[in-house]
């Protein structure tokens, strides 16, 4: 199975900060990586797919980059609504065994 | 707009079988999508359980494969999850989710763009 490792696990930041979250795959996944945002008691929400494509309706302050085994999610200017937990996910592996990263909680500093 | 809604017992006894259903509304389960189950234990991260295509083809998480069965009922526009021999470790919020096929191969999909609201299942005697 492909393992996904996110860092950091927790991040403290202030409104207006630029925030970067990293996700590493245990083997190359090309660009088959998604980022989700989850708030307490809610289902995850798709933000980014295929590593860098912005899902419709998602604010442009969110961006994704990377390919192969190293990926990043960047929030250019953190807004109050962005305090949440973020997960990366690889998909379309040969075995179709989908896996998520452990999550990054973005907290108010 | 496609919507997903999970349903099923909120409490299951240890060693029993967890059974959940995901109803698809606003669209057909026979469209070009893989339909998945994902779970999240309290305070922990997300774990993919498995998926099904309307043809009945399935893929499962290797760590759960021996206990999981996912099936589809096209007449009711829904798909279901059965997880056998449950323990307290199976206590979680269970979500269903959709991934759209990227033609021409059924192997490739987009990410999960639609999720159900989730249903909490507790394993306890």
mmCIF file of C-alpha atoms in Angstrom, chain B:
data_model
loop_
_atom_site.group_PDB
_atom_site.id
_atom_site.type_symbol
_atom_site.label_atom_id
_atom_site.label_comp_id
_atom_site.label_asym_id
_atom_site.label_seq_id
_atom_site.Cartn_x
_atom_site.Cartn_y
_atom_site.Cartn_z
ATOM 1 C CA UNK B 1 -27.387 18.011 -7.603
ATOM 2 C CA UNK B 2 -26.419 14.546 -6.391
ATOM 3 C CA UNK B 3 -26.786 13.948 -2.670
ATOM 4 C CA UNK B 4 -25.775 10.989 -0.528
ATOM 5 C CA UNK B 5 -27.461 9.897 2.700
ATOM 6 C CA UNK B 6 -26.185 7.185 5.022
ATOM 7 C CA UNK B 7 -28.537 5.157 7.201
ATOM 8 C CA UNK B 8 -28.352 2.194 9.537
ATOM 9 C CA UNK B 9 -28.161 1.145 13.191
ATOM 10 C CA UNK B 10 -26.161 3.430 15.441
ATOM 11 C CA UNK B 11 -25.256 0.628 17.838
ATOM 12 C CA UNK B 12 -23.812 -2.789 16.988
ATOM 13 C CA UNK B 13 -22.770 -5.522 19.404
ATOM 14 C CA UNK B 14 -19.198 -6.823 19.439
ATOM 15 C CA UNK B 15 -18.665 -9.784 17.070
ATOM 16 C CA UNK B 16 -21.769 -8.726 15.158
ATOM 17 C CA UNK B 17 -22.123 -7.305 11.658
ATOM 18 C CA UNK B 18 -22.321 -3.607 10.919
ATOM 19 C CA UNK B 19 -24.731 -2.835 8.068
ATOM 20 C CA UNK B 20 -25.148 0.584 6.459
ATOM 21 C CA UNK B 21 -26.842 1.900 3.344
ATOM 22 C CA UNK B 22 -26.081 4.970 1.257
ATOM 23 C CA UNK B 23 -29.011 6.351 -0.730
ATOM 24 C CA UNK B 24 -28.172 8.301 -3.880
ATOM 25 C CA UNK B 25 -30.576 11.109 -4.821
ATOM 26 C CA UNK B 26 -30.517 13.626 -7.657
ATOM 27 C CA UNK B 27 -28.677 11.229 -9.940
ATOM 28 C CA UNK B 28 -28.340 7.587 -10.945
ATOM 29 C CA UNK B 29 -26.130 5.069 -9.214
ATOM 30 C CA UNK B 30 -25.609 3.606 -12.680
ATOM 31 C CA UNK B 31 -23.720 6.695 -13.846
ATOM 32 C CA UNK B 32 -19.944 6.619 -14.355
ATOM 33 C CA UNK B 33 -18.905 6.789 -10.719
ATOM 34 C CA UNK B 34 -17.219 4.635 -8.134
ATOM 35 C CA UNK B 35 -19.109 4.727 -4.821
ATOM 36 C CA UNK B 36 -17.023 4.480 -1.648
ATOM 37 C CA UNK B 37 -17.244 4.039 2.092
ATOM 38 C CA UNK B 38 -14.858 6.000 4.331
ATOM 39 C CA UNK B 39 -14.751 5.943 8.123
ATOM 40 C CA UNK B 40 -13.346 8.133 10.882
ATOM 41 C CA UNK B 41 -12.915 6.935 14.478
ATOM 42 C CA UNK B 42 -13.602 9.610 17.101
ATOM 43 C CA UNK B 43 -10.775 12.140 17.148
ATOM 44 C CA UNK B 44 -8.804 10.327 14.449
ATOM 45 C CA UNK B 45 -8.175 10.495 10.718
ATOM 46 C CA UNK B 46 -9.947 9.167 7.639
ATOM 47 C CA UNK B 47 -9.754 5.549 6.482
ATOM 48 C CA UNK B 48 -10.995 4.321 3.104
ATOM 49 C CA UNK B 49 -12.963 1.078 3.425
ATOM 50 C CA UNK B 50 -13.798 0.185 -0.150
ATOM 51 C CA UNK B 51 -15.707 1.046 -3.307
ATOM 52 C CA UNK B 52 -18.152 -0.339 -5.829
ATOM 53 C CA UNK B 53 -19.096 0.376 -9.446
ATOM 54 C CA UNK B 54 -22.685 -0.143 -10.596
ATOM 55 C CA UNK B 55 -21.578 -3.264 -12.482
ATOM 56 C CA UNK B 56 -20.772 -4.823 -9.117
ATOM 57 C CA UNK B 57 -16.996 -4.508 -9.389
ATOM 58 C CA UNK B 58 -15.412 -3.798 -6.022
ATOM 59 C CA UNK B 59 -12.084 -2.780 -4.498
ATOM 60 C CA UNK B 60 -11.387 -3.040 -0.768
ATOM 61 C CA UNK B 61 -8.849 -1.751 1.733
ATOM 62 C CA UNK B 62 -6.478 -4.702 2.176
ATOM 63 C CA UNK B 63 -6.523 -4.254 5.970
ATOM 64 C CA UNK B 64 -10.315 -4.742 6.075
ATOM 65 C CA UNK B 65 -10.865 -6.949 3.033
ATOM 66 C CA UNK B 66 -11.570 -10.154 4.959
ATOM 67 C CA UNK B 67 -14.475 -8.522 6.828
ATOM 68 C CA UNK B 68 -15.991 -6.156 4.256
ATOM 69 C CA UNK B 69 -18.690 -6.608 1.651
ATOM 70 C CA UNK B 70 -19.984 -3.716 -0.455
ATOM 71 C CA UNK B 71 -22.997 -4.268 -2.694
ATOM 72 C CA UNK B 72 -25.199 -2.189 -4.988
ATOM 73 C CA UNK B 73 -28.984 -2.154 -5.445
ATOM 74 C CA UNK B 74 -29.718 -0.370 -8.700
ATOM 75 C CA UNK B 75 -33.493 -0.714 -8.266
ATOM 76 C CA UNK B 76 -33.296 1.345 -5.055
ATOM 77 C CA UNK B 77 -30.474 3.606 -6.260
ATOM 78 C CA UNK B 78 -28.341 2.767 -3.255
ATOM 79 C CA UNK B 79 -25.275 0.869 -2.155
ATOM 80 C CA UNK B 80 -24.499 -0.877 1.092
ATOM 81 C CA UNK B 81 -21.688 -1.795 3.469
ATOM 82 C CA UNK B 82 -21.409 -4.883 5.639
ATOM 83 C CA UNK B 83 -18.542 -5.198 8.100
ATOM 84 C CA UNK B 84 -18.409 -8.448 10.032
ATOM 85 C CA UNK B 85 -16.844 -9.475 13.353
ATOM 86 C CA UNK B 86 -16.822 -5.917 14.626
ATOM 87 C CA UNK B 87 -14.951 -4.751 17.712
ATOM 88 C CA UNK B 88 -14.735 -1.457 19.566
ATOM 89 C CA UNK B 89 -12.032 -0.434 17.071
ATOM 90 C CA UNK B 90 -14.740 -0.246 14.399
ATOM 91 C CA UNK B 91 -16.537 2.531 16.289
ATOM 92 C CA UNK B 92 -16.498 5.483 13.910
ATOM 93 C CA UNK B 93 -18.415 7.934 11.780
ATOM 94 C CA UNK B 94 -19.057 6.196 8.465
ATOM 95 C CA UNK B 95 -19.286 8.282 5.302
ATOM 96 C CA UNK B 96 -20.252 7.391 1.762
ATOM 97 C CA UNK B 97 -18.638 9.317 -1.091
ATOM 98 C CA UNK B 98 -18.548 9.585 -4.889
ATOM 99 C CA UNK B 99 -15.619 9.547 -7.291
ATOM 100 C CA UNK B 100 -16.306 10.175 -10.971
ATOM 101 C CA UNK B 101 -14.664 8.007 -13.608
ATOM 102 C CA UNK B 102 -12.162 9.649 -15.964
ATOM 103 C CA UNK B 103 -12.733 8.107 -19.388
ATOM 104 C CA UNK B 104 -11.824 5.911 -21.122
ATOM 105 C CA UNK B 105 -10.658 3.577 -18.340
ATOM 106 C CA UNK B 106 -12.805 2.643 -15.348
ATOM 107 C CA UNK B 107 -9.591 2.447 -13.330
ATOM 108 C CA UNK B 108 -9.082 6.191 -13.152
ATOM 109 C CA UNK B 109 -11.324 8.569 -11.221
ATOM 110 C CA UNK B 110 -11.438 12.080 -9.919
ATOM 111 C CA UNK B 111 -11.249 12.667 -6.166
ATOM 112 C CA UNK B 112 -14.246 12.424 -3.809
ATOM 113 C CA UNK B 113 -16.348 15.413 -4.782
ATOM 114 C CA UNK B 114 -19.590 14.473 -3.012
ATOM 115 C CA UNK B 115 -19.900 13.082 0.514
ATOM 116 C CA UNK B 116 -22.777 12.048 2.710
ATOM 117 C CA UNK B 117 -23.206 13.764 6.064
ATOM 118 C CA UNK B 118 -21.918 10.700 7.907
ATOM 119 C CA UNK B 119 -23.467 8.360 10.454
ATOM 120 C CA UNK B 120 -22.009 7.419 13.828
ATOM 121 C CA UNK B 121 -21.770 3.724 14.612
ATOM 122 C CA UNK B 122 -20.800 2.565 18.080
ATOM 123 C CA UNK B 123 -19.728 -1.007 18.781
ATOM 124 C CA UNK B 124 -20.679 -1.864 22.344
ATOM 125 C CA UNK B 125 -22.539 -4.486 24.313
#
